[in-house]
Short mmCIF file of C-alpha atoms in Angstrom, two decimals:
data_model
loop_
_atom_site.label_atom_id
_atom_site.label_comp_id
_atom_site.label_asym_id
_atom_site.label_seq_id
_atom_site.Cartn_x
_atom_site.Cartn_y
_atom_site.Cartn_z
CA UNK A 1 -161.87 34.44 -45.64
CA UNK A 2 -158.94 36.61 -46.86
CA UNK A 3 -159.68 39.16 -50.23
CA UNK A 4 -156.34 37.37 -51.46
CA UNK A 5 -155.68 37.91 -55.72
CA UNK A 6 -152.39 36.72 -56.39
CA UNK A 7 -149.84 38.45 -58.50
CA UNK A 8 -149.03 36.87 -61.90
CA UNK A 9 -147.19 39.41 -63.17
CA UNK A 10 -143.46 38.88 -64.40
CA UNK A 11 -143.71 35.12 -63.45
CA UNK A 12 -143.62 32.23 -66.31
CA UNK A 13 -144.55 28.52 -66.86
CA UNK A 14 -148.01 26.98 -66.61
CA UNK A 15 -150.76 29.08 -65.17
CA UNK A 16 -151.26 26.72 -62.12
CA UNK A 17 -147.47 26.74 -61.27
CA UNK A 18 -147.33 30.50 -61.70
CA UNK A 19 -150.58 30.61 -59.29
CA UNK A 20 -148.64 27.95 -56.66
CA UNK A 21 -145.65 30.62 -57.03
CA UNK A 22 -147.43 33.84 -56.30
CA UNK A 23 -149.00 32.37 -53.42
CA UNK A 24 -145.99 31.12 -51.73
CA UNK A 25 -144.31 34.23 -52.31
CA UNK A 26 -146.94 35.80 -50.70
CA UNK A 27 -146.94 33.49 -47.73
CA UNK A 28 -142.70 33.47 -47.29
CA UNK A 29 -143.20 37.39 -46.84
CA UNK A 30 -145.75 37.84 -44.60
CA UNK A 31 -149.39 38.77 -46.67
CA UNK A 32 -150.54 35.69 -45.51
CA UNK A 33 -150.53 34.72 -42.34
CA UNK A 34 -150.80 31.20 -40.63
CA UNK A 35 -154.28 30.30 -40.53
CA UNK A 36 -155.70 32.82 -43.52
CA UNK A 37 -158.45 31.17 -45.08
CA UNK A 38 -157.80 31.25 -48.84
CA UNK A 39 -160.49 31.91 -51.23
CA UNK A 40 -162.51 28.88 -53.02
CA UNK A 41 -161.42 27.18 -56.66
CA UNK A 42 -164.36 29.06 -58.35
CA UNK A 43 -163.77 32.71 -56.13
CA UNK A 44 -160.12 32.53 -57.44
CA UNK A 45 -160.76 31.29 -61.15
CA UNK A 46 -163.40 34.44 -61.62
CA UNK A 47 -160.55 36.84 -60.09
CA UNK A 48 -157.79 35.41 -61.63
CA UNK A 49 -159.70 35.06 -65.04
CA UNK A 50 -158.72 31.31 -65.19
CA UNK A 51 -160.33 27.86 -65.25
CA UNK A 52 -161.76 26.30 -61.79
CA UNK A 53 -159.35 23.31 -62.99
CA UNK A 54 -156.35 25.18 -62.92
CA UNK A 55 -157.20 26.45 -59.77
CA UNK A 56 -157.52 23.18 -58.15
CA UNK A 57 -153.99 22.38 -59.80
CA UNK A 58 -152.45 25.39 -57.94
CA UNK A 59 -153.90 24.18 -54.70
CA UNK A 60 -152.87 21.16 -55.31
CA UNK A 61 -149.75 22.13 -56.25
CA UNK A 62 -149.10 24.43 -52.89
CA UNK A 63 -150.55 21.64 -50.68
CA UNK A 64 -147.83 19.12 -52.23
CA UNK A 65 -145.37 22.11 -51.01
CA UNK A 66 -146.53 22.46 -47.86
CA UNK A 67 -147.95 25.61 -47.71
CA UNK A 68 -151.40 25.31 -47.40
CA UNK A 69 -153.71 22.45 -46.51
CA UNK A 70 -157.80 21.65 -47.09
CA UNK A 71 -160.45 21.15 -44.55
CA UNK A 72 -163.45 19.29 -46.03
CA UNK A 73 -166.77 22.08 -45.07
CA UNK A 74 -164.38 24.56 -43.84
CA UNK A 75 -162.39 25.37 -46.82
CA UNK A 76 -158.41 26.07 -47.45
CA UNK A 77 -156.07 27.44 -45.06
CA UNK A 78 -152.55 28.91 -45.14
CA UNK A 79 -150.55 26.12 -43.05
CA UNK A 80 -148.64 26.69 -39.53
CA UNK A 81 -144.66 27.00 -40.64
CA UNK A 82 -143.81 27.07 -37.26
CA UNK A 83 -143.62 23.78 -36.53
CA UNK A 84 -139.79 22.37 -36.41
CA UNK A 85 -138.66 21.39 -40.24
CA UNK A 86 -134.88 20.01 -38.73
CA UNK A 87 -133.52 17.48 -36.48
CA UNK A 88 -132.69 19.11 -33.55
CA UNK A 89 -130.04 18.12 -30.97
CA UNK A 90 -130.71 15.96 -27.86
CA UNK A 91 -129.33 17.95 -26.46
CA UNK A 92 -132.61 20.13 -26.14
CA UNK A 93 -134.25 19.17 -23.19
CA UNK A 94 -131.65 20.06 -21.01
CA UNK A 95 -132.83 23.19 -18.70
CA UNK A 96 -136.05 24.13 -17.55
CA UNK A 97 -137.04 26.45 -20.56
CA UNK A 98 -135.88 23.91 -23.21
CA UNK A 99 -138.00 22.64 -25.78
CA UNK A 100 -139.10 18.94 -24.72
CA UNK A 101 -138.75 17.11 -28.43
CA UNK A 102 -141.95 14.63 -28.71
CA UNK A 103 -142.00 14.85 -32.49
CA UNK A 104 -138.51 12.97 -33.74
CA UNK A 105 -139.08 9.22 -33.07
CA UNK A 106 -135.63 7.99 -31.82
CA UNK A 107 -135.33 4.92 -29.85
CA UNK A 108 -136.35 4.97 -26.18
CA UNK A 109 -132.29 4.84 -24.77
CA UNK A 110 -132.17 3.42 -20.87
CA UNK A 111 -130.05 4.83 -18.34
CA UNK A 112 -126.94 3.32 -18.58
CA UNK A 113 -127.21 1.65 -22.21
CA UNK A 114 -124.17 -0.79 -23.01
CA UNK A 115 -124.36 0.38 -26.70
CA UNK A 116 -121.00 2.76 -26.37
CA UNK A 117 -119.59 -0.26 -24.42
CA UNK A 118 -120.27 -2.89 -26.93
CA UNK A 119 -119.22 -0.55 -29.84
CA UNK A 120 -115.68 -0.16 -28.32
CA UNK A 121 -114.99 -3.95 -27.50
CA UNK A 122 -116.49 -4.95 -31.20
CA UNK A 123 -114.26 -2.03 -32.70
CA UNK A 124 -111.41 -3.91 -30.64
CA UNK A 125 -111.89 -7.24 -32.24
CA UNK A 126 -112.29 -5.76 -35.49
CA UNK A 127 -108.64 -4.13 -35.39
CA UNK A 128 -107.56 -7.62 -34.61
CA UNK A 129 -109.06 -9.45 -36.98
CA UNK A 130 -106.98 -10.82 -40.16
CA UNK A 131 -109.97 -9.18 -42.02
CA UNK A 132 -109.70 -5.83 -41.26
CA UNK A 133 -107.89 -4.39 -44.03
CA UNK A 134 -110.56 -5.71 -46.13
CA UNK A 135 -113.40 -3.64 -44.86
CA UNK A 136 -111.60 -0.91 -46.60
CA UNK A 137 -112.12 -2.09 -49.93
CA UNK A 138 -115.03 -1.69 -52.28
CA UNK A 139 -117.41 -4.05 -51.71
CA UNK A 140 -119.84 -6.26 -53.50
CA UNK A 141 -122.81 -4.76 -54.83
CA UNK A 142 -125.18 -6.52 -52.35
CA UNK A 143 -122.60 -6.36 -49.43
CA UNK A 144 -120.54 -8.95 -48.20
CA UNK A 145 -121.65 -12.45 -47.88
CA UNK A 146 -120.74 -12.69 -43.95
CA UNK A 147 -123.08 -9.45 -44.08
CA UNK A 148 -126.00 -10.85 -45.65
CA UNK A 149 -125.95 -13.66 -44.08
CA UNK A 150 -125.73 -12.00 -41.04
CA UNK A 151 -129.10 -9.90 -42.45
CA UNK A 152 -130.41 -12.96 -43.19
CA UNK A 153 -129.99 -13.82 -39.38
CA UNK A 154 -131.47 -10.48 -38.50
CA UNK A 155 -134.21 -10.91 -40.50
CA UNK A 156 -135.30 -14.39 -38.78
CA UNK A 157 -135.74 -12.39 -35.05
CA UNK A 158 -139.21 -10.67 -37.14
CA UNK A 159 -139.97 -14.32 -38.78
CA UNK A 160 -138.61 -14.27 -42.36
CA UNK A 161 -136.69 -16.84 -43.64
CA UNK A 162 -134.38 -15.83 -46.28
CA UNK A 163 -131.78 -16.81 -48.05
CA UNK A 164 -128.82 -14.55 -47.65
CA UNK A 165 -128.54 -14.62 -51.70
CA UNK A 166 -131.53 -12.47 -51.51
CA UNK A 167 -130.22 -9.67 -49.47
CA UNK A 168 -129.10 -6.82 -49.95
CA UNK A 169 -127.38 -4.35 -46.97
CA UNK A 170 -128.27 -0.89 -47.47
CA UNK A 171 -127.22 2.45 -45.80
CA UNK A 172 -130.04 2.18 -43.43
CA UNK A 173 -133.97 1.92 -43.88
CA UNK A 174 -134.77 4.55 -46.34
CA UNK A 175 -131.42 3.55 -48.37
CA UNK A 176 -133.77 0.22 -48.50
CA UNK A 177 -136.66 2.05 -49.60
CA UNK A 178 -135.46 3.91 -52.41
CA UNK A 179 -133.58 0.57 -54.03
CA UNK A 180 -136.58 -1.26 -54.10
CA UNK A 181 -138.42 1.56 -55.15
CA UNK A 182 -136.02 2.44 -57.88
CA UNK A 183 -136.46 -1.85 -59.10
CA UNK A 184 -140.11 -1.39 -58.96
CA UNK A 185 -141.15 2.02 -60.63
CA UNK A 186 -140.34 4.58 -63.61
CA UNK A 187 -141.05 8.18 -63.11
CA UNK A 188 -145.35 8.84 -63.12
CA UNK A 189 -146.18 5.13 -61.20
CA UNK A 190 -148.78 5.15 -58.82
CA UNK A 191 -147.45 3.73 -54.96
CA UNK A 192 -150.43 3.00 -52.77
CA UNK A 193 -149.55 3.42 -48.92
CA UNK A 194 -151.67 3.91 -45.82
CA UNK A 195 -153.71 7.17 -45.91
CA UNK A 196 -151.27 8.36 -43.33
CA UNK A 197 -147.76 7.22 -43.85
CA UNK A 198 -144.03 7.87 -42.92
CA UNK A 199 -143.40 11.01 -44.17
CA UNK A 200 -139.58 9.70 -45.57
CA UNK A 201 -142.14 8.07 -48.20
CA UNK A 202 -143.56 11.06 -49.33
CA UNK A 203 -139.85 12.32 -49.91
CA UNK A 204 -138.69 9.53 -51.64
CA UNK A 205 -141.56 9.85 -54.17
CA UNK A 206 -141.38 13.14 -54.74
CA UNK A 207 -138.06 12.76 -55.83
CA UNK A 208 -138.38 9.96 -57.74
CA UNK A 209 -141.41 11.37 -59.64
CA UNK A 210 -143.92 9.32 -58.23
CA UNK A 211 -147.42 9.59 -56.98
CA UNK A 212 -148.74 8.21 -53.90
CA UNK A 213 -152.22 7.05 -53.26
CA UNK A 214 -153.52 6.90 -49.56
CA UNK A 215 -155.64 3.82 -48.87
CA UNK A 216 -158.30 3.93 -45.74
CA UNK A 217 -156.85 2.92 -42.41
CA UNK A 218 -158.85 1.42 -39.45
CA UNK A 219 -157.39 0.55 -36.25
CA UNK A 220 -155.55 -2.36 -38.49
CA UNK A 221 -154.21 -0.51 -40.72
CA UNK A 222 -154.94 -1.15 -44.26
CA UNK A 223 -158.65 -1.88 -44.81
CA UNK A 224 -158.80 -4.96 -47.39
CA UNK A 225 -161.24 -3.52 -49.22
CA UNK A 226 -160.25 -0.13 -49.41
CA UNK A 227 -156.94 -1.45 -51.07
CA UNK A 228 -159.19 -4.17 -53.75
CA UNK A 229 -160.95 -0.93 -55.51
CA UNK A 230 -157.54 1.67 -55.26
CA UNK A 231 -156.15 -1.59 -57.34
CA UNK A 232 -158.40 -0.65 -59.43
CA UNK A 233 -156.34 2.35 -60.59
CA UNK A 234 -153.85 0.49 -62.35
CA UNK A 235 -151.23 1.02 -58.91
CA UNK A 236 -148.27 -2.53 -59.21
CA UNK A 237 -147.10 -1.51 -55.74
CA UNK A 238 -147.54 -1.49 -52.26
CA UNK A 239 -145.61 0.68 -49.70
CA UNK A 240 -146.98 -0.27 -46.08
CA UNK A 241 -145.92 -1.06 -42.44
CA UNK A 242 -147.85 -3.56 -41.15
CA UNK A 243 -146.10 -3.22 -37.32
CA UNK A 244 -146.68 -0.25 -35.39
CA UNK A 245 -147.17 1.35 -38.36
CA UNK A 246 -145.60 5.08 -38.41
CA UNK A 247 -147.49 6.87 -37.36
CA UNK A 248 -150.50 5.30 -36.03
CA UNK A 249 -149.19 2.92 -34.25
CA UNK A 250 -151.60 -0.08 -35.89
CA UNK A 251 -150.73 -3.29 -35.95
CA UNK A 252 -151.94 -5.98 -38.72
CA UNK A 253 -153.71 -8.84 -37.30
CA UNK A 254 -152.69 -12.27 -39.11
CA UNK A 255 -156.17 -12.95 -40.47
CA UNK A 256 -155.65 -9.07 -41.64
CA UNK A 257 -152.76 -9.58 -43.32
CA UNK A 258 -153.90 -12.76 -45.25
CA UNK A 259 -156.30 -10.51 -46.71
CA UNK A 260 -154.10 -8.06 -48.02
CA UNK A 261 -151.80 -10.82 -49.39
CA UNK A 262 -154.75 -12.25 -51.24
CA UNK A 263 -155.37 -8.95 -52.58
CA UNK A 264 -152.18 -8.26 -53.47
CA UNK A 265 -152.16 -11.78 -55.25
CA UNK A 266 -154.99 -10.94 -57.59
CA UNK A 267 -153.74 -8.04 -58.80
CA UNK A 268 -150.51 -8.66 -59.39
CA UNK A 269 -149.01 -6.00 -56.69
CA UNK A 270 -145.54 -5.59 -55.63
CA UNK A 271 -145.49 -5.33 -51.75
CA UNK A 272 -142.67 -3.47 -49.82
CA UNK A 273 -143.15 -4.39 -46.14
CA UNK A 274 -141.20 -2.13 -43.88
CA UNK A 275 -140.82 -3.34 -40.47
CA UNK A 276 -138.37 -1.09 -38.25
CA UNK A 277 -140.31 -1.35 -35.14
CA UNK A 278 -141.61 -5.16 -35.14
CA UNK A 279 -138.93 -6.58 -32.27
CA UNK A 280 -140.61 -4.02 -29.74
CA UNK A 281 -143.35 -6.70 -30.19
CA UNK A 282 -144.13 -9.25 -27.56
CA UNK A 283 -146.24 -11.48 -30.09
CA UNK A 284 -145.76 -10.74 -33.91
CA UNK A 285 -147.90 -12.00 -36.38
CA UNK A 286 -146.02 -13.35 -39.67
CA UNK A 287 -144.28 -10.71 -41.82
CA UNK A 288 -146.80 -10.16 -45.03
CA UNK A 289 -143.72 -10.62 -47.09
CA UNK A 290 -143.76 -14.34 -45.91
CA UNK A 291 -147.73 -15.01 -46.80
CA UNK A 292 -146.23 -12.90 -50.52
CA UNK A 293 -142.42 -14.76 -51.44
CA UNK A 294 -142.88 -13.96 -55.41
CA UNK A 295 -143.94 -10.45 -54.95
CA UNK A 296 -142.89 -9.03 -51.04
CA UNK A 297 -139.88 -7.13 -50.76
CA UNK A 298 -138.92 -6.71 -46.65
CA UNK A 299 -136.92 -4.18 -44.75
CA UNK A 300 -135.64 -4.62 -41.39
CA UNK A 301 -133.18 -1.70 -40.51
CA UNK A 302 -131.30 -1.81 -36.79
CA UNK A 303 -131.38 2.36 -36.09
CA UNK A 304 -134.92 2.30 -34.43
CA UNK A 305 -134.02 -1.40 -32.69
CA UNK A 306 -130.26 -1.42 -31.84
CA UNK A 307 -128.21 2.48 -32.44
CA UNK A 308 -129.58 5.40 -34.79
CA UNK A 309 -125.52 5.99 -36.04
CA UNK A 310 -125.41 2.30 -37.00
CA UNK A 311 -126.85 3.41 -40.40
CA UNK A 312 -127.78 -0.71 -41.70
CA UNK A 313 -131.03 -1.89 -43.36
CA UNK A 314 -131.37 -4.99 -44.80
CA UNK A 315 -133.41 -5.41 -47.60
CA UNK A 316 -134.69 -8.79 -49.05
CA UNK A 317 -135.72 -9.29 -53.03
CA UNK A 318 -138.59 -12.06 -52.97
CA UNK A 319 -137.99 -14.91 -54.75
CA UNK A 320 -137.14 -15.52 -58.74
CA UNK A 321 -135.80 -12.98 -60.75
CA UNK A 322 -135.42 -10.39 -57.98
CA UNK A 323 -132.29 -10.19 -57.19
CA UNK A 324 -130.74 -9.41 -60.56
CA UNK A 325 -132.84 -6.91 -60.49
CA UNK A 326 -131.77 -5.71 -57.06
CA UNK A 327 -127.94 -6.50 -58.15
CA UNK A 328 -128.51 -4.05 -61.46
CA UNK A 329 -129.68 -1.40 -59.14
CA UNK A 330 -127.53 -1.44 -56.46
CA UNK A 331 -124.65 -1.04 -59.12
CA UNK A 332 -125.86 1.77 -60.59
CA UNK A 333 -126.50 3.59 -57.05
CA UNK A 334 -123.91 6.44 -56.12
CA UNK A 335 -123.27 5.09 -52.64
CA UNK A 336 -121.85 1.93 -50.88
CA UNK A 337 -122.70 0.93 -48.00
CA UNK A 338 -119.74 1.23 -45.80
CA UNK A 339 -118.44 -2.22 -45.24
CA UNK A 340 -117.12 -1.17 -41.63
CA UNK A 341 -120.76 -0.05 -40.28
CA UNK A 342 -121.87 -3.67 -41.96
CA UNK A 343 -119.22 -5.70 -40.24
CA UNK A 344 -120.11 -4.24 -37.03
CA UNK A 345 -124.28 -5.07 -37.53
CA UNK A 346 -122.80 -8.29 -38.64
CA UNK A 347 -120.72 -9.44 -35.13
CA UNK A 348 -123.83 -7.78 -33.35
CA UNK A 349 -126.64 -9.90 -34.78
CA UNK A 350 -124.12 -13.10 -34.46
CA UNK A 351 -122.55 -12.86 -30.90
CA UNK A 352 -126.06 -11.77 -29.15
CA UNK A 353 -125.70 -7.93 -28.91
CA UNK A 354 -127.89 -7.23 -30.71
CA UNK A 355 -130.59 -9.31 -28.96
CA UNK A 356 -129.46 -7.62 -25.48
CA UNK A 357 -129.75 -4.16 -27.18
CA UNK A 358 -133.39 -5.15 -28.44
CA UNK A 359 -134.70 -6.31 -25.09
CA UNK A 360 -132.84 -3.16 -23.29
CA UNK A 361 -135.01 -1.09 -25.91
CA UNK A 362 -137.96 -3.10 -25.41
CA UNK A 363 -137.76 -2.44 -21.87
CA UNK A 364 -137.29 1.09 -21.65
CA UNK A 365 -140.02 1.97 -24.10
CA UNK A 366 -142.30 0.40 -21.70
CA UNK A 367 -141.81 2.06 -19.03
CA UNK A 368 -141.69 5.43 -21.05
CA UNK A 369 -145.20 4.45 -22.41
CA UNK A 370 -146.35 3.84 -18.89
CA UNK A 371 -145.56 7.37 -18.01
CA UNK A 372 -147.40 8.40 -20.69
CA UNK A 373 -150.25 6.59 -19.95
CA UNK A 374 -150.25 8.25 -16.14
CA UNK A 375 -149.55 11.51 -17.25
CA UNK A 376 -152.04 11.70 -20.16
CA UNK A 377 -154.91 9.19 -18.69
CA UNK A 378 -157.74 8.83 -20.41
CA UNK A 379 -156.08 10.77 -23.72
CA UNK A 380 -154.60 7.32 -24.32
CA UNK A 381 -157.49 5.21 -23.61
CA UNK A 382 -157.15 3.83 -26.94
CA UNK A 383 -153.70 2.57 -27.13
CA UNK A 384 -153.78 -1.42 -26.38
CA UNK A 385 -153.04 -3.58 -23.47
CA UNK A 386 -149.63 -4.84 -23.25
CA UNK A 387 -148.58 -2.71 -26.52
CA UNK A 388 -145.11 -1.88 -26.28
CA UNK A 389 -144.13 1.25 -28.74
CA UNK A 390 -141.80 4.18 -29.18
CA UNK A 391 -144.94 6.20 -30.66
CA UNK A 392 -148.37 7.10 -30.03
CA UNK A 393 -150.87 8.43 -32.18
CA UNK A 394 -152.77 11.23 -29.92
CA UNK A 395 -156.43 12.37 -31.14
CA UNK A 396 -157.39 15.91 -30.23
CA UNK A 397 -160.53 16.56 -28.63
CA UNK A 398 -163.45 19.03 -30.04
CA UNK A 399 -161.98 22.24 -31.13
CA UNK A 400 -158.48 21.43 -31.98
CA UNK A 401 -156.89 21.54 -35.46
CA UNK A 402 -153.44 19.18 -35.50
CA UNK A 403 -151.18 22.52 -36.90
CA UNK A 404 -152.09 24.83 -34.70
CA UNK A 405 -151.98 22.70 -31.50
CA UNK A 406 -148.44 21.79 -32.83
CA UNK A 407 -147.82 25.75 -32.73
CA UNK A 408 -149.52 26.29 -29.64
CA UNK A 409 -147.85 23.16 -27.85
CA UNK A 410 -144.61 24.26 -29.31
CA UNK A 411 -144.31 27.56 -27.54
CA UNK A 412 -145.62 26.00 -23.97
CA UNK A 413 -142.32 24.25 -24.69
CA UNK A 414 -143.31 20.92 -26.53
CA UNK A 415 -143.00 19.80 -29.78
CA UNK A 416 -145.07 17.39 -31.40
CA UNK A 417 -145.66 16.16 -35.22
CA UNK A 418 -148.99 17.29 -36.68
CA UNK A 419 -151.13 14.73 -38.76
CA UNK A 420 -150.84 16.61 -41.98
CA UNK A 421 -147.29 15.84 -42.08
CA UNK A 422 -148.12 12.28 -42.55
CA UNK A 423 -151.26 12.90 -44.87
CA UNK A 424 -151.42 11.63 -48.64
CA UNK A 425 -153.50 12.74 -51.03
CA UNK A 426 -156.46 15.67 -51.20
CA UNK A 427 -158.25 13.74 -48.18
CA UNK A 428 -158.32 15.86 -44.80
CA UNK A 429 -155.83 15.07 -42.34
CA UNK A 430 -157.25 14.15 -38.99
CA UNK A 431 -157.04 16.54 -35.66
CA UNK A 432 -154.17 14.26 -34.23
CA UNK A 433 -150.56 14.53 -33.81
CA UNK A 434 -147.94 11.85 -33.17
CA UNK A 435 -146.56 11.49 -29.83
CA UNK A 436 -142.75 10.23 -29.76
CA UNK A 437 -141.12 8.92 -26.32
CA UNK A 438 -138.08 8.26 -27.21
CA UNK A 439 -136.02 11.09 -27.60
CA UNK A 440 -135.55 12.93 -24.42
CA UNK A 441 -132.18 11.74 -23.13
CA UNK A 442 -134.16 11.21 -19.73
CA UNK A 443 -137.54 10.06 -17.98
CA UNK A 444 -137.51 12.95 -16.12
CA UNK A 445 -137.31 15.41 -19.29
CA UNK A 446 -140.21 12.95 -21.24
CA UNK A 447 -142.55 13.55 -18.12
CA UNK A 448 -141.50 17.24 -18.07
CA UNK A 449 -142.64 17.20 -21.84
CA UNK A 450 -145.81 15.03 -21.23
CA UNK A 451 -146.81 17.64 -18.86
CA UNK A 452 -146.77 20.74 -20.96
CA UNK A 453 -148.61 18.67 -23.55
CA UNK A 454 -151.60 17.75 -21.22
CA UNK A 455 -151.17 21.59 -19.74
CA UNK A 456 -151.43 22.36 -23.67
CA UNK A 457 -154.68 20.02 -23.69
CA UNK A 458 -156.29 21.57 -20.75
CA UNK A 459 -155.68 25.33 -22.03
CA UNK A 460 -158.07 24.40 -24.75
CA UNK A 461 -157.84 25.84 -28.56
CA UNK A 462 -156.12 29.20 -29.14
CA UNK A 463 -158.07 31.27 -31.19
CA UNK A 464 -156.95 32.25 -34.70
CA UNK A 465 -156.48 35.73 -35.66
CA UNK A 466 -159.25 37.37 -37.39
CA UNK A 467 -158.03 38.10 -41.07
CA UNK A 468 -159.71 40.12 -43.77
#
């Protein structure tokens, strides 16, 4: 454990922000290294001459930064900031040396993919359409009506059935998100989610001034009666993905998902059911948002499913007074969705592009998911039979912490997502990382990537610096 007292000096606001500030200060230039075990609440409260409360606020307080996370019997360490914080370009795992991007989960694209094809024959029609002009023009709040309908259409391939009065198209999935977060919640609400969660979720509610509440996870996803007693709390909505959920991979068995509907029922909670990976699916089980019609608010986006740049979600209000509600805030958002980008989602989910693009997807991400599984052997002993998936959720064997295999992985020429990156909440992050296999451009550069992770594997734990 590092002799670390921060400095206070010259710095103002409350005493656990001023403590959050020193210590990041002290991490951005160098006094505290990756790794640096930070003293304990009381060690730092008799040094600093503060309470052990506002101690655990400053923690807290860094942790919700980033900068350092908790071990439970180990203590509190200065996090890895090594791993990448961008979106790098494909472009990436081109030459032997390049970094092999695992960690950015982009749809699995085959060779030869007829998306740039279909694009310019839709663009075509468009030009020539007596329409056109119009898809230059403000649009409705909600979108078009040929649009929604058309998400109403796209929302029947995952087993919804909506009317298209009660959708809304949106700039994409998170666009989605944040509207029917912004209906749902003031600034200070409590959003329960899965323990680990997509981390756009965590963005979103840090912006929006909100707190999110992990729930326990099992290989379902959402333990029933984990979620019952965090109800208890006072928490009117649910954030969850019940389909290959991100990052876990999980998927919610019917009989599962009637449970979490009846719990939802009881206590009068607002479910929003993301679901941007369910057409990988063979066999899906109903969309929770169909077992919940006055309370479940679905999103089915087309980047993960159809083309990342075709920035459309759709997002449907359940039924009643929803939609005003959804109509109010959709007005007083700064953006439109561009009615171009729509009308193009639109002619793909009606003329059966979209459905060729799907199964193309589909396709490809099982073969990529076979190489992983012959690469990596018994490492992914616990991913299902048959389960088709652009992600995987790897768990680290003895001796591994998730940040500092990301690290290590990272310069053998990998990169990977840790699992505090998906972590809510004081709880300790599992040693796991998520495993993307979409985004190298090639099969070739994914197994040249899968390699140097299981090399990674093999070289076992590096060990951390000594630091006093």
């Amino acid at each position: 454990m590092t002799i670390w007292t921060p400095n206070l000096r010259h710095r103002e606001g409350p005493l656990y922000r001023v403590i959050a500030d020193a210590l990041g200060a002290d991490i951005e230039e160098g006094r505290l290294a990756p790794g640096t075990r930070l003293p304990t609440h009381r060690e730092l409260a008799e040094k600093v001459g503060v309470t052990v409360g506002t101690v655990t606020r400053a923690y807290a307080e860094a942790e919700r930064r980033g900068l350092i996370g908790g071990e439970v019997g180990r203590g509190t360490f200065v996090r890895h900031r090594d791993t990448p914080r961008h979106l790098p370009s494909p472009a990436q795992d081109e030459g032997d040396d390049a970094l092999v991007e695992l960690g950015l989960n982009w749809p699995a694209t085959p060779p030869g993919d007829p998306a740039g094809t279909a694009l310019v024959k839709t663009l075509d029609a468009v030009q020539r359409s007596p329409r056109a002009a119009e898809l230059l023009e403000y649009a409705p709040h909600l979108g078009h009506l040929a649009h929604r309908e058309a998400g109403a259409e796209w929302m029947s391939r995952f087993g919804l059935d909506v009317s298209p009065a009660r959708v809304m198209v949106c700039s994409g999935g998170q666009h989605a998100m944040e509207v029917a977060l912004n209906v749902l919640t003031r600034p200070g609400d409590t959003v329960l989610c899965e323990a680990l969660t997509y981390p756009g979720l965590k963005v979103l509610a840090s912006r929006l001034h909100l707190r999110l509440q992990g729930v326990a996870m099992d290989a379902q996803g959402l333990v029933p009666e984990a979620l019952e007693a965090a109800c208890r709390g006072g928490a009117k909505v649910l954030f969850c993905l019940p389909n290959l959920q991100n990052p876990t991979g999980a998927v919610m068995s019917e009989e599962r998902r009637r449970r979490i509907a009846a719990v939802a029922r009881k206590h009068g909670l607002s479910v929003i059911e993301d679901d941007a990976y369910g057409l990988l699916l063979d066999k899906r089980p109903p969309p929770l948002c169909s077992l919940l019609p006055e309370s479940g608010w679905f999103i089915a986006g087309v980047s993960k499913l159809l083309a990342p740049g075709l920035r459309i979600g759709y997002l449907a209000a359940p039924e009643g007074p929803g939609t005003e509600r959804l109509a109010e805030e959709a007005a007083l958002a700064s953006r439109m969705t561009p009615a171009l980008t729509a009308e193009l989602a639109a002619r793909w989910v009606n003329d059966g592009t979209a459905d060729e693009l799907v199964t193309r997807r589909r396709r490809e991400a099982r073969e990529r998911l076979e190489l992983a599984k012959e690469v990596l052997g018994d490492r992914l002993r616990r991913t299902p039979a048959g389960l088709v998936t652009y992600h995987l959720w790897l768990e680290l064997p003895g001796g591994f912490r998730a940040e500092p295999f990301t690290s290590q992985a990272r310069r053998r020429g990998v990169s990977v997502t840790p699992a505090e990156v998906f972590s809510v909440g004081p709880a300790t992050a599992p040693a796991a990382v998520r495993l993307c296999l979409g985004a190298p451009r090639t099969r070739a550069a994914l197994e040249k990537g899968l390699q140097r992770l299981k090399d990674t594997l093999e070289g076992g734990p590096e060990p951390l610096a000594s630091i006093v």
